[in-house]
PDB file of C-alpha atoms and ligand atoms in Angstrom:
ATOM      1  CA  MET A   1      -0.047  -0.029  -0.089  1.00 51.00           C
ATOM      2  CA  GLN A   2       2.782   2.525   0.910  1.00 53.00           C
ATOM      3  CA  SER A   3       5.645   3.158  -1.452  1.00 56.00           C
ATOM      4  CA  THR A   4       8.541   3.301   0.993  1.00 56.00           C
ATOM      5  CA  PRO A   5      11.843   4.908   0.099  1.00 59.00           C
ATOM      6  CA  SER A   6      14.120   3.130   2.662  1.00 72.00           C
ATOM      7  CA  ILE A   7      16.937   5.638   2.810  1.00 85.00           C
ATOM      8  CA  ARG A   8      16.243   8.903   4.701  1.00 90.00           C
ATOM      9  CA  ARG A   9      17.854  11.936   3.000  1.00 94.00           C
ATOM     10  CA  ASP A  10      19.129  14.829   5.138  1.00 97.00           C
ATOM     11  CA  PRO A  11      19.025  17.965   2.957  1.00 98.00           C
ATOM     12  CA  LEU A  12      20.757  19.884   5.732  1.00 98.00           C
ATOM     13  CA  ALA A  13      23.946  17.519   5.487  1.00 98.00           C
ATOM     14  CA  GLU A  14      23.745  17.520   1.735  1.00 97.00           C
ATOM     15  CA  PHE A  15      23.905  21.301   1.909  1.00 97.00           C
ATOM     16  CA  LEU A  16      26.686  21.548   4.317  1.00 97.00           C
ATOM     17  CA  ALA A  17      28.757  18.704   2.662  1.00 97.00           C
ATOM     18  CA  VAL A  18      29.422  21.268  -0.163  1.00 95.00           C
ATOM     19  CA  ARG A  19      28.962  24.715   1.547  1.00 95.00           C
ATOM     20  CA  PRO A  20      30.692  26.045   4.880  1.00 95.00           C
ATOM     21  CA  LEU A  21      27.478  27.204   6.118  1.00 96.00           C
ATOM     22  CA  MET A  22      23.621  27.695   5.493  1.00 98.00           C
ATOM     23  CA  ILE A  23      22.030  31.208   5.742  1.00 98.00           C
ATOM     24  CA  LEU A  24      18.557  31.015   7.100  1.00 98.00           C
ATOM     25  CA  ASP A  25      15.895  33.714   6.683  1.00 98.00           C
ATOM     26  CA  GLY A  26      14.777  36.218   9.255  1.00 96.00           C
ATOM     27  CA  ALA A  27      11.560  37.338  10.853  1.00 94.00           C
ATOM     28  CA  LEU A  28       8.289  36.665   8.770  1.00 91.00           C
ATOM     29  CA  ALA A  29       6.052  38.549  11.093  1.00 86.00           C
ATOM     30  CA  THR A  30       8.108  41.667  11.243  1.00 86.00           C
ATOM     31  CA  GLU A  31       8.385  41.928   7.435  1.00 90.00           C
ATOM     32  CA  LEU A  32       4.462  41.367   7.143  1.00 89.00           C
ATOM     33  CA  GLU A  33       3.840  44.104   9.654  1.00 88.00           C
ATOM     34  CA  ARG A  34       6.207  46.397   7.968  1.00 89.00           C
ATOM     35  CA  ARG A  35       4.062  45.823   4.694  1.00 88.00           C
ATOM     36  CA  GLY A  36       0.874  46.776   6.609  1.00 86.00           C
ATOM     37  CA  ALA A  37      -0.385  43.493   7.967  1.00 86.00           C
ATOM     38  CA  ASP A  38      -1.915  43.748  11.390  1.00 84.00           C
ATOM     39  CA  LEU A  39      -0.886  40.570  13.110  1.00 81.00           C
ATOM     40  CA  ARG A  40      -2.144  41.507  16.742  1.00 81.00           C
ATOM     41  CA  ASP A  41      -4.025  38.097  16.657  1.00 77.00           C
ATOM     42  CA  PRO A  42      -3.531  34.776  18.494  1.00 71.00           C
ATOM     43  CA  LEU A  43      -2.880  33.354  14.938  1.00 74.00           C
ATOM     44  CA  TRP A  44      -0.170  35.582  14.338  1.00 70.00           C
ATOM     45  CA  SER A  45       1.383  35.255  10.863  1.00 71.00           C
ATOM     46  CA  ALA A  46      -0.829  32.256  10.287  1.00 75.00           C
ATOM     47  CA  LYS A  47      -3.703  34.754   9.974  1.00 75.00           C
ATOM     48  CA  LEU A  48      -2.355  35.928   6.731  1.00 85.00           C
ATOM     49  CA  LEU A  49      -2.575  32.562   5.190  1.00 86.00           C
ATOM     50  CA  VAL A  50      -6.270  33.097   5.221  1.00 81.00           C
ATOM     51  CA  GLU A  51      -6.379  36.783   4.446  1.00 84.00           C
ATOM     52  CA  GLN A  52      -3.290  37.781   2.325  1.00 88.00           C
ATOM     53  CA  PRO A  53      -1.288  34.771   1.162  1.00 90.00           C
ATOM     54  CA  ASP A  54       0.352  36.547  -1.509  1.00 92.00           C
ATOM     55  CA  LEU A  55       2.173  38.965   1.027  1.00 93.00           C
ATOM     56  CA  ILE A  56       3.714  35.802   2.632  1.00 94.00           C
ATOM     57  CA  GLY A  57       4.946  34.645  -0.694  1.00 96.00           C
ATOM     58  CA  ALA A  58       6.457  38.189  -1.436  1.00 96.00           C
ATOM     59  CA  VAL A  59       8.392  38.087   1.921  1.00 96.00           C
ATOM     60  CA  HIS A  60       9.831  34.668   1.176  1.00 97.00           C
ATOM     61  CA  ARG A  61      10.999  36.024  -2.098  1.00 97.00           C
ATOM     62  CA  ASP A  62      12.536  39.022  -0.467  1.00 97.00           C
ATOM     63  CA  TYR A  63      14.646  36.556   1.812  1.00 98.00           C
ATOM     64  CA  PHE A  64      15.820  34.603  -1.023  1.00 98.00           C
ATOM     65  CA  GLU A  65      16.900  37.743  -2.889  1.00 98.00           C
ATOM     66  CA  ALA A  66      18.693  38.826   0.326  1.00 97.00           C
ATOM     67  CA  GLY A  67      20.706  35.647   0.288  1.00 97.00           C
ATOM     68  CA  ALA A  68      18.598  33.124   2.293  1.00 98.00           C
ATOM     69  CA  ASP A  69      19.362  29.452   1.438  1.00 98.00           C
ATOM     70  CA  LEU A  70      16.024  28.331   3.274  1.00 98.00           C
ATOM     71  CA  ALA A  71      12.618  29.728   3.866  1.00 98.00           C
ATOM     72  CA  THR A  72      10.772  29.017   7.028  1.00 97.00           C
ATOM     73  CA  THR A  73       6.909  28.688   6.535  1.00 96.00           C
ATOM     74  CA  ALA A  74       4.238  30.729   7.972  1.00 93.00           C
ATOM     75  CA  THR A  75       3.141  27.807  10.292  1.00 94.00           C
ATOM     76  CA  TYR A  76       4.683  28.647  13.591  1.00 92.00           C
ATOM     77  CA  GLN A  77       1.204  29.344  15.108  1.00 88.00           C
ATOM     78  CA  ALA A  78      -0.895  27.410  12.523  1.00 91.00           C
ATOM     79  CA  THR A  79      -2.521  24.814  14.568  1.00 94.00           C
ATOM     80  CA  PHE A  80      -5.649  22.800  14.624  1.00 95.00           C
ATOM     81  CA  GLU A  81      -6.564  24.279  17.938  1.00 93.00           C
ATOM     82  CA  GLY A  82      -5.895  27.842  16.863  1.00 90.00           C
ATOM     83  CA  PHE A  83      -7.818  27.680  13.806  1.00 90.00           C
ATOM     84  CA  ALA A  84     -10.737  26.009  15.592  1.00 92.00           C
ATOM     85  CA  ALA A  85     -11.028  28.954  17.850  1.00 89.00           C
ATOM     86  CA  ARG A  86     -11.502  30.991  14.739  1.00 86.00           C
ATOM     87  CA  GLY A  87     -14.206  28.826  13.339  1.00 89.00           C
ATOM     88  CA  ILE A  88     -11.956  27.133  10.763  1.00 90.00           C
ATOM     89  CA  ASP A  89     -12.623  23.299  10.860  1.00 93.00           C
ATOM     90  CA  ALA A  90      -9.791  20.595  10.701  1.00 96.00           C
ATOM     91  CA  SER A  91      -9.933  20.085   6.979  1.00 95.00           C
ATOM     92  CA  GLN A  92      -9.780  23.730   6.260  1.00 92.00           C
ATOM     93  CA  ALA A  93      -7.042  24.186   8.885  1.00 94.00           C
ATOM     94  CA  ALA A  94      -4.923  21.303   7.158  1.00 96.00           C
ATOM     95  CA  ARG A  95      -5.404  22.950   3.781  1.00 94.00           C
ATOM     96  CA  LEU A  96      -4.097  26.238   5.201  1.00 94.00           C
ATOM     97  CA  MET A  97      -1.035  24.543   6.741  1.00 95.00           C
ATOM     98  CA  GLN A  98      -0.376  22.883   3.140  1.00 96.00           C
ATOM     99  CA  ALA A  99      -0.865  26.116   1.628  1.00 95.00           C
ATOM    100  CA  ALA A 100       1.842  27.736   3.687  1.00 96.00           C
ATOM    101  CA  ILE A 101       4.333  24.983   2.523  1.00 97.00           C
ATOM    102  CA  SER A 102       3.201  25.573  -1.196  1.00 96.00           C
ATOM    103  CA  LEU A 103       3.538  29.362  -0.883  1.00 96.00           C
ATOM    104  CA  ALA A 104       7.222  28.856   0.221  1.00 97.00           C
ATOM    105  CA  GLY A 105       7.835  26.336  -2.389  1.00 98.00           C
ATOM    106  CA  LEU A 106       6.385  28.400  -5.200  1.00 97.00           C
ATOM    107  CA  ALA A 107       8.427  31.489  -4.174  1.00 98.00           C
ATOM    108  CA  ARG A 108      11.582  29.430  -4.077  1.00 98.00           C
ATOM    109  CA  ASP A 109      10.807  27.752  -7.610  1.00 98.00           C
ATOM    110  CA  GLN A 110      10.128  31.178  -9.059  1.00 98.00           C
ATOM    111  CA  PHE A 111      13.233  32.581  -7.622  1.00 98.00           C
ATOM    112  CA  TRP A 112      15.150  29.525  -8.693  1.00 98.00           C
ATOM    113  CA  SER A 113      13.871  29.502 -12.236  1.00 98.00           C
ATOM    114  CA  GLU A 114      15.676  32.844 -12.968  1.00 98.00           C
ATOM    115  CA  ALA A 115      19.237  31.846 -14.209  1.00 98.00           C
ATOM    116  CA  GLY A 116      20.922  34.873 -12.549  1.00 97.00           C
ATOM    117  CA  ASN A 117      19.708  33.713  -9.124  1.00 98.00           C
ATOM    118  CA  ARG A 118      21.417  30.504  -9.465  1.00 97.00           C
ATOM    119  CA  VAL A 119      24.933  31.665  -9.789  1.00 95.00           C
ATOM    120  CA  GLY A 120      27.008  30.372  -6.883  1.00 93.00           C
ATOM    121  CA  ARG A 121      24.035  29.138  -5.077  1.00 95.00           C
ATOM    122  CA  ARG A 122      22.395  25.886  -3.961  1.00 96.00           C
ATOM    123  CA  ARG A 123      18.670  25.570  -4.580  1.00 97.00           C
ATOM    124  CA  PRO A 124      17.017  26.838  -1.264  1.00 98.00           C
ATOM    125  CA  LEU A 125      15.267  24.548   0.986  1.00 98.00           C
ATOM    126  CA  ILE A 126      11.720  24.873   2.554  1.00 98.00           C
ATOM    127  CA  ALA A 127      11.573  24.420   6.399  1.00 98.00           C
ATOM    128  CA  ALA A 128       8.146  23.761   7.840  1.00 98.00           C
ATOM    129  CA  SER A 129       7.877  25.898  11.222  1.00 97.00           C
ATOM    130  CA  ILE A 130       6.700  24.014  14.058  1.00 97.00           C
ATOM    131  CA  GLY A 131       6.225  26.142  16.930  1.00 95.00           C
ATOM    132  CA  PRO A 132       5.965  25.032  20.534  1.00 96.00           C
ATOM    133  CA  TYR A 133       2.835  24.105  22.400  1.00 96.00           C
ATOM    134  CA  GLY A 134       3.108  27.489  24.127  1.00 94.00           C
ATOM    135  CA  ALA A 135       2.812  29.283  20.885  1.00 90.00           C
ATOM    136  CA  MET A 136      -0.593  27.787  20.362  1.00 88.00           C
ATOM    137  CA  LEU A 137      -1.739  28.980  23.727  1.00 88.00           C
ATOM    138  CA  ALA A 138      -0.683  32.457  22.698  1.00 80.00           C
ATOM    139  CA  ASP A 139       0.036  33.618  26.238  1.00 84.00           C
ATOM    140  CA  GLY A 140       3.865  33.985  25.856  1.00 83.00           C
ATOM    141  CA  SER A 141       4.409  30.612  27.415  1.00 85.00           C
ATOM    142  CA  GLU A 142       6.835  29.574  24.778  1.00 82.00           C
ATOM    143  CA  TYR A 143       9.174  32.019  26.758  1.00 86.00           C
ATOM    144  CA  ARG A 144       8.655  30.306  30.157  1.00 90.00           C
ATOM    145  CA  GLY A 145       7.688  26.574  29.493  1.00 92.00           C
ATOM    146  CA  GLN A 146       5.958  25.055  32.635  1.00 93.00           C
ATOM    147  CA  TYR A 147       3.194  23.849  30.618  1.00 94.00           C
ATOM    148  CA  ARG A 148       0.288  22.157  32.473  1.00 93.00           C
ATOM    149  CA  ALA A 149      -0.139  19.658  29.360  1.00 95.00           C
ATOM    150  CA  THR A 150       0.846  16.132  30.057  1.00 97.00           C
ATOM    151  CA  ASP A 151       3.455  14.541  27.824  1.00 97.00           C
ATOM    152  CA  ALA A 152       0.808  12.500  26.015  1.00 98.00           C
ATOM    153  CA  GLU A 153      -0.902  15.821  25.428  1.00 97.00           C
ATOM    154  CA  LEU A 154       2.122  17.430  23.874  1.00 97.00           C
ATOM    155  CA  ARG A 155       2.635  14.429  21.618  1.00 98.00           C
ATOM    156  CA  SER A 156      -0.903  14.490  20.448  1.00 98.00           C
ATOM    157  CA  PHE A 157      -0.675  18.239  19.873  1.00 97.00           C
ATOM    158  CA  HIS A 158       2.368  17.877  17.690  1.00 98.00           C
ATOM    159  CA  ARG A 159       1.270  14.545  15.915  1.00 98.00           C
ATOM    160  CA  ARG A 160      -1.629  16.212  14.291  1.00 96.00           C
ATOM    161  CA  ARG A 161       0.189  18.950  12.775  1.00 96.00           C
ATOM    162  CA  LEU A 162       3.403  16.923  11.894  1.00 97.00           C
ATOM    163  CA  GLU A 163       1.169  14.563   9.990  1.00 97.00           C
ATOM    164  CA  VAL A 164      -0.021  17.307   7.568  1.00 97.00           C
ATOM    165  CA  LEU A 165       3.356  19.212   7.179  1.00 97.00           C
ATOM    166  CA  VAL A 166       5.312  15.877   6.554  1.00 96.00           C
ATOM    167  CA  ALA A 167       2.804  15.100   3.899  1.00 96.00           C
ATOM    168  CA  ALA A 168       2.998  18.629   2.396  1.00 97.00           C
ATOM    169  CA  GLY A 169       6.488  17.993   1.406  1.00 93.00           C
ATOM    170  CA  ALA A 170       8.740  20.249   3.136  1.00 96.00           C
ATOM    171  CA  ASP A 171      12.498  19.602   3.062  1.00 97.00           C
ATOM    172  CA  VAL A 172      13.008  19.808   6.708  1.00 98.00           C
ATOM    173  CA  LEU A 173      10.813  20.400  10.079  1.00 98.00           C
ATOM    174  CA  ALA A 174      11.883  23.438  11.914  1.00 98.00           C
ATOM    175  CA  CYS A 175      11.118  22.672  15.563  1.00 98.00           C
ATOM    176  CA  GLU A 176      11.642  25.927  16.985  1.00 97.00           C
ATOM    177  CA  THR A 177      11.478  28.155  19.980  1.00 96.00           C
ATOM    178  CA  ILE A 178      11.218  25.193  22.133  1.00 97.00           C
ATOM    179  CA  PRO A 179      11.272  26.163  25.863  1.00 97.00           C
ATOM    180  CA  SER A 180      11.909  22.874  27.522  1.00 98.00           C
ATOM    181  CA  LEU A 181      13.760  19.533  27.124  1.00 98.00           C
ATOM    182  CA  ARG A 182      10.298  17.917  27.926  1.00 98.00           C
ATOM    183  CA  GLU A 183       8.591  19.299  24.862  1.00 98.00           C
ATOM    184  CA  ALA A 184      11.813  18.443  22.767  1.00 98.00           C
ATOM    185  CA  LEU A 185      11.719  14.884  23.869  1.00 98.00           C
ATOM    186  CA  ALA A 186       7.866  14.767  22.979  1.00 98.00           C
ATOM    187  CA  LEU A 187       8.741  15.948  19.478  1.00 98.00           C
ATOM    188  CA  VAL A 188      11.352  13.353  19.190  1.00 98.00           C
ATOM    189  CA  GLU A 189       8.877  10.646  20.151  1.00 98.00           C
ATOM    190  CA  VAL A 190       6.522  11.742  17.484  1.00 98.00           C
ATOM    191  CA  LEU A 191       9.170  12.208  14.795  1.00 98.00           C
ATOM    192  CA  ALA A 192      10.008   8.551  15.137  1.00 97.00           C
ATOM    193  CA  GLU A 193       6.394   7.878  13.678  1.00 97.00           C
ATOM    194  CA  PHE A 194       7.533   9.653  10.538  1.00 97.00           C
ATOM    195  CA  PRO A 195      10.944   7.960  10.118  1.00 96.00           C
ATOM    196  CA  MET A 196      11.778   9.745   6.728  1.00 96.00           C
ATOM    197  CA  ALA A 197      11.448  13.077   8.225  1.00 97.00           C
ATOM    198  CA  VAL A 198      14.566  15.240   9.101  1.00 98.00           C
ATOM    199  CA  ALA A 199      14.050  18.040  11.736  1.00 98.00           C
ATOM    200  CA  TRP A 200      16.008  20.649  13.634  1.00 98.00           C
ATOM    201  CA  ILE A 201      15.341  21.215  17.201  1.00 98.00           C
ATOM    202  CA  SER A 202      16.046  24.732  18.282  1.00 98.00           C
ATOM    203  CA  PHE A 203      15.426  25.956  21.997  1.00 98.00           C
ATOM    204  CA  SER A 204      14.568  29.452  23.197  1.00 96.00           C
ATOM    205  CA  CYS A 205      16.922  30.269  26.055  1.00 96.00           C
ATOM    206  CA  ARG A 206      16.989  32.696  29.062  1.00 95.00           C
ATOM    207  CA  ASP A 207      20.603  33.050  29.486  1.00 96.00           C
ATOM    208  CA  GLY A 208      24.054  31.707  28.210  1.00 97.00           C
ATOM    209  CA  GLU A 209      23.335  28.329  29.700  1.00 98.00           C
ATOM    210  CA  HIS A 210      19.703  27.413  30.218  1.00 98.00           C
ATOM    211  CA  THR A 211      16.540  26.977  28.242  1.00 98.00           C
ATOM    212  CA  ASN A 212      13.688  29.339  28.975  1.00 96.00           C
ATOM    213  CA  GLU A 213      12.248  26.764  31.371  1.00 97.00           C
ATOM    214  CA  GLY A 214      15.611  26.104  32.931  1.00 97.00           C
ATOM    215  CA  GLN A 215      17.357  23.000  31.818  1.00 98.00           C
ATOM    216  CA  ARG A 216      20.919  23.171  30.900  1.00 98.00           C
ATOM    217  CA  ILE A 217      21.252  23.377  27.207  1.00 98.00           C
ATOM    218  CA  ALA A 218      24.311  20.840  27.397  1.00 98.00           C
ATOM    219  CA  ASP A 219      21.944  18.396  28.916  1.00 98.00           C
ATOM    220  CA  CYS A 220      19.406  19.069  26.113  1.00 98.00           C
ATOM    221  CA  ALA A 221      22.182  18.270  23.575  1.00 98.00           C
ATOM    222  CA  ALA A 222      23.197  15.016  25.422  1.00 98.00           C
ATOM    223  CA  GLU A 223      19.594  13.772  25.395  1.00 98.00           C
ATOM    224  CA  LEU A 224      18.908  14.554  21.785  1.00 98.00           C
ATOM    225  CA  ASN A 225      22.265  13.676  20.341  1.00 98.00           C
ATOM    226  CA  ALA A 226      21.341  10.089  19.518  1.00 96.00           C
ATOM    227  CA  CYS A 227      18.350  10.838  17.459  1.00 97.00           C
ATOM    228  CA  GLY A 228      19.242  10.222  13.869  1.00 96.00           C
ATOM    229  CA  GLN A 229      16.297  12.218  12.567  1.00 98.00           C
ATOM    230  CA  ILE A 230      17.855  15.610  14.041  1.00 98.00           C
ATOM    231  CA  GLY A 231      19.781  17.095  11.531  1.00 98.00           C
ATOM    232  CA  ALA A 232      20.817  20.131  13.434  1.00 98.00           C
ATOM    233  CA  LEU A 233      20.458  21.377  17.084  1.00 98.00           C
ATOM    234  CA  GLY A 234      20.427  24.880  18.251  1.00 98.00           C
ATOM    235  CA  VAL A 235      18.997  28.114  19.559  1.00 98.00           C
ATOM    236  CA  ASN A 236      16.553  30.558  18.351  1.00 97.00           C
ATOM    237  CA  CYS A 237      14.506  33.581  19.605  1.00 93.00           C
ATOM    238  CA  THR A 238      17.173  34.342  21.999  1.00 93.00           C
ATOM    239  CA  ALA A 239      19.190  37.560  22.589  1.00 91.00           C
ATOM    240  CA  PRO A 240      22.311  37.654  20.510  1.00 92.00           C
ATOM    241  CA  THR A 241      24.467  38.187  23.510  1.00 92.00           C
ATOM    242  CA  HIS A 242      23.730  34.581  24.925  1.00 95.00           C
ATOM    243  CA  ILE A 243      24.564  32.860  21.672  1.00 96.00           C
ATOM    244  CA  GLY A 244      28.164  32.325  21.899  1.00 96.00           C
ATOM    245  CA  SER A 245      27.891  30.833  25.317  1.00 97.00           C
ATOM    246  CA  LEU A 246      24.986  28.520  24.475  1.00 98.00           C
ATOM    247  CA  LEU A 247      26.940  27.252  21.344  1.00 98.00           C
ATOM    248  CA  ARG A 248      29.774  26.432  23.597  1.00 98.00           C
ATOM    249  CA  HIS A 249      27.734  24.491  25.830  1.00 98.00           C
ATOM    250  CA  LEU A 250      25.906  22.641  23.029  1.00 98.00           C
ATOM    251  CA  ARG A 251      29.226  21.778  21.412  1.00 97.00           C
ATOM    252  CA  THR A 252      30.375  19.795  24.615  1.00 98.00           C
ATOM    253  CA  ARG A 253      27.665  17.162  24.070  1.00 98.00           C
ATOM    254  CA  THR A 254      26.992  16.866  20.250  1.00 97.00           C
ATOM    255  CA  ALA A 255      28.840  16.896  17.097  1.00 95.00           C
ATOM    256  CA  LYS A 256      25.628  17.708  15.077  1.00 97.00           C
ATOM    257  CA  PRO A 257      25.529  20.794  12.973  1.00 98.00           C
ATOM    258  CA  LEU A 258      24.652  23.711  15.385  1.00 98.00           C
ATOM    259  CA  LEU A 259      22.136  26.415  14.313  1.00 98.00           C
ATOM    260  CA  VAL A 260      21.388  29.858  15.729  1.00 98.00           C
ATOM    261  CA  TYR A 261      18.900  32.327  14.699  1.00 96.00           C
ATOM    262  CA  PRO A 262      18.695  34.944  17.451  1.00 94.00           C
ATOM    263  CA  ASN A 263      15.990  37.670  17.696  1.00 88.00           C
ATOM    264  CA  SER A 264      16.942  41.400  17.690  1.00 80.00           C
ATOM    265  CA  GLY A 265      17.573  41.380  21.694  1.00 72.00           C
ATOM    266  CA  GLU A 266      14.261  43.127  22.334  1.00 66.00           C
ATOM    267  CA  ARG A 267      11.786  41.266  24.756  1.00 61.00           C
ATOM    268  CA  TYR A 268       8.258  40.107  23.730  1.00 58.00           C
ATOM    269  CA  GLU A 269       5.392  40.991  25.904  1.00 58.00           C
ATOM    270  CA  ALA A 270       2.450  38.587  25.367  1.00 60.00           C
ATOM    271  CA  SER A 271      -0.224  40.672  27.100  1.00 58.00           C
ATOM    272  CA  GLY A 272       0.034  43.464  24.523  1.00 57.00           C
ATOM    273  CA  LYS A 273       1.402  41.207  21.906  1.00 56.00           C
ATOM    274  CA  HIS A 274       4.320  43.679  21.137  1.00 57.00           C
ATOM    275  CA  TRP A 275       8.107  43.963  21.531  1.00 55.00           C
ATOM    276  CA  HIS A 276       9.896  46.421  23.687  1.00 53.00           C
ATOM    277  CA  GLY A 277      13.295  47.350  24.873  1.00 56.00           C
ATOM    278  CA  GLU A 278      16.660  48.130  23.405  1.00 51.00           C
ATOM    279  CA  SER A 279      17.414  46.404  20.108  1.00 50.00           C
ATOM    280  CA  GLY A 280      20.631  44.420  20.532  1.00 46.00           C
ATOM    281  CA  SER A 281      23.559  46.402  19.507  1.00 39.00           C
ATOM    282  CA  ALA A 282      25.147  43.538  17.965  1.00 51.00           C
ATOM    283  CA  SER A 283      23.834  42.775  14.456  1.00 80.00           C
ATOM    284  CA  LEU A 284      23.577  39.227  13.114  1.00 89.00           C
ATOM    285  CA  ALA A 285      26.630  39.826  10.700  1.00 90.00           C
ATOM    286  CA  ALA A 286      28.652  41.170  13.814  1.00 90.00           C
ATOM    287  CA  GLY A 287      27.980  38.171  15.857  1.00 93.00           C
ATOM    288  CA  ALA A 288      28.236  35.587  13.139  1.00 95.00           C
ATOM    289  CA  GLY A 289      31.997  35.243  12.954  1.00 95.00           C
ATOM    290  CA  ASP A 290      32.081  34.232  16.584  1.00 95.00           C
ATOM    291  CA  TRP A 291      29.135  31.725  16.293  1.00 96.00           C
ATOM    292  CA  PHE A 292      30.613  30.143  13.246  1.00 96.00           C
ATOM    293  CA  GLU A 293      33.916  29.594  15.260  1.00 95.00           C
ATOM    294  CA  GLN A 294      31.714  27.993  17.980  1.00 95.00           C
ATOM    295  CA  GLY A 295      30.330  25.527  15.506  1.00 96.00           C
ATOM    296  CA  ALA A 296      27.283  27.265  14.043  1.00 98.00           C
ATOM    297  CA  ARG A 297      26.651  26.116  10.463  1.00 98.00           C
ATOM    298  CA  LEU A 298      22.998  27.348  10.001  1.00 98.00           C
ATOM    299  CA  ILE A 299      22.778  31.012  10.899  1.00 98.00           C
ATOM    300  CA  GLY A 300      19.758  33.316  10.434  1.00 97.00           C
ATOM    301  CA  GLY A 301      17.413  35.668  12.347  1.00 96.00           C
ATOM    302  CA  CYS A 302      14.260  35.317  14.507  1.00 94.00           C
ATOM    303  CA  CYS A 303      11.862  37.835  15.588  1.00 89.00           C
ATOM    304  CA  ARG A 304      12.450  41.490  14.451  1.00 89.00           C
ATOM    305  CA  THR A 305      15.267  40.640  12.111  1.00 92.00           C
ATOM    306  CA  THR A 306      14.735  41.782   8.541  1.00 93.00           C
ATOM    307  CA  PRO A 307      15.959  41.076   4.967  1.00 95.00           C
ATOM    308  CA  ASP A 308      18.579  43.725   5.455  1.00 94.00           C
ATOM    309  CA  ASP A 309      20.166  41.568   8.367  1.00 94.00           C
ATOM    310  CA  ILE A 310      20.234  38.555   6.054  1.00 96.00           C
ATOM    311  CA  ARG A 311      21.928  40.537   3.240  1.00 96.00           C
ATOM    312  CA  ALA A 312      24.587  41.615   5.682  1.00 94.00           C
ATOM    313  CA  LEU A 313      24.904  38.046   6.732  1.00 95.00           C
ATOM    314  CA  LYS A 314      25.287  36.989   3.287  1.00 95.00           C
ATOM    315  CA  THR A 315      28.094  39.527   2.800  1.00 94.00           C
ATOM    316  CA  TRP A 316      29.910  38.440   5.725  1.00 94.00           C
ATOM    317  CA  ALA A 317      29.590  34.802   4.583  1.00 94.00           C
ATOM    318  CA  LYS A 318      31.475  35.444   1.403  1.00 90.00           C
ATOM    319  CA  SER A 319      34.589  35.727   3.506  1.00 85.00           C
ATOM    320  CA  VAL A 320      34.065  32.303   5.095  1.00 83.00           C
ATOM    321  CA  THR A 321      35.602  29.175   3.960  1.00 66.00           C
ATOM    322  CA  THR A 322      35.255  25.764   5.255  1.00 55.00           C
ATOM    323  CA  PRO A 323      37.695  25.533   8.510  1.00 51.00           C
ATOM    324  CA  THR A 324      40.598  23.243   7.972  1.00 45.00           C
ATOM    325  CA  SER A 325      40.573  22.002  11.590  1.00 41.00           C
TER     326      SER A 325
HETATM  327 ZN1   ZN B 401      11.479  34.755  17.433  1.00 59.46          ZN
END
């Protein structure tokens, strides 16, 4: 009944076998807002899947033009539960999630069809964004963890969406802004049910050593290192100042490619759904050299970063060659 390809391909490893690093994209929501979208909504950028899908495709395109080797889809907060709260039934919700993958794929294919865009580059990948359980709650708990949900509830939450996103054909699953080791382990258990899928797991961290919930990032790496479906491990939506230290801790317990896509250093306030505070003085490009030295091989931006940040990263990356050590 099933046609089963028996070898799992890891598109991240294939890319990194021939390139010293992969440049990820930056924030989707920030760009959508800059273009006039109102995202003060529990569905966040997923809201645009319903209302203005073309806008999402245009932002993906901007990131490819800026130099991104990968697009992260608008599914971070696209969940059956979130859509249901807006009166969107399960089959329509699944169609919207699939549409998010298609939008990114179409933007990629259009970009790639122009010969000038292929010079010196590999075909960009599509990563299906998988936000944490806390992002569905839309109360900022992805920055705290401490869920009341049981392990079984976490697995069931992730299983429903993974089923759709895996079938939709993304190259990699971006499990991101994960606040706790417990949620990462729940994801790994569900991943095993989709043995051909390759994922990255990226934690949100509160300082230079701990996840937002408080586990040591080194312990997280140790627990996850044996999972063959994890193509990269790292940190996102975390202040740039913590990244170097977190990478050093991660590296002590895993040889997997490390990934980082910090936010701008501002803080998110869930009650008002806005960001405040000083934007980090260190831009992505300024930090990237150090992060690369610490083992980061996938580098991009999270909240509040823009195509300009990715363009600067791309300019920096031209000076990077594969380390000989
Ligand atoms: Zn973020």
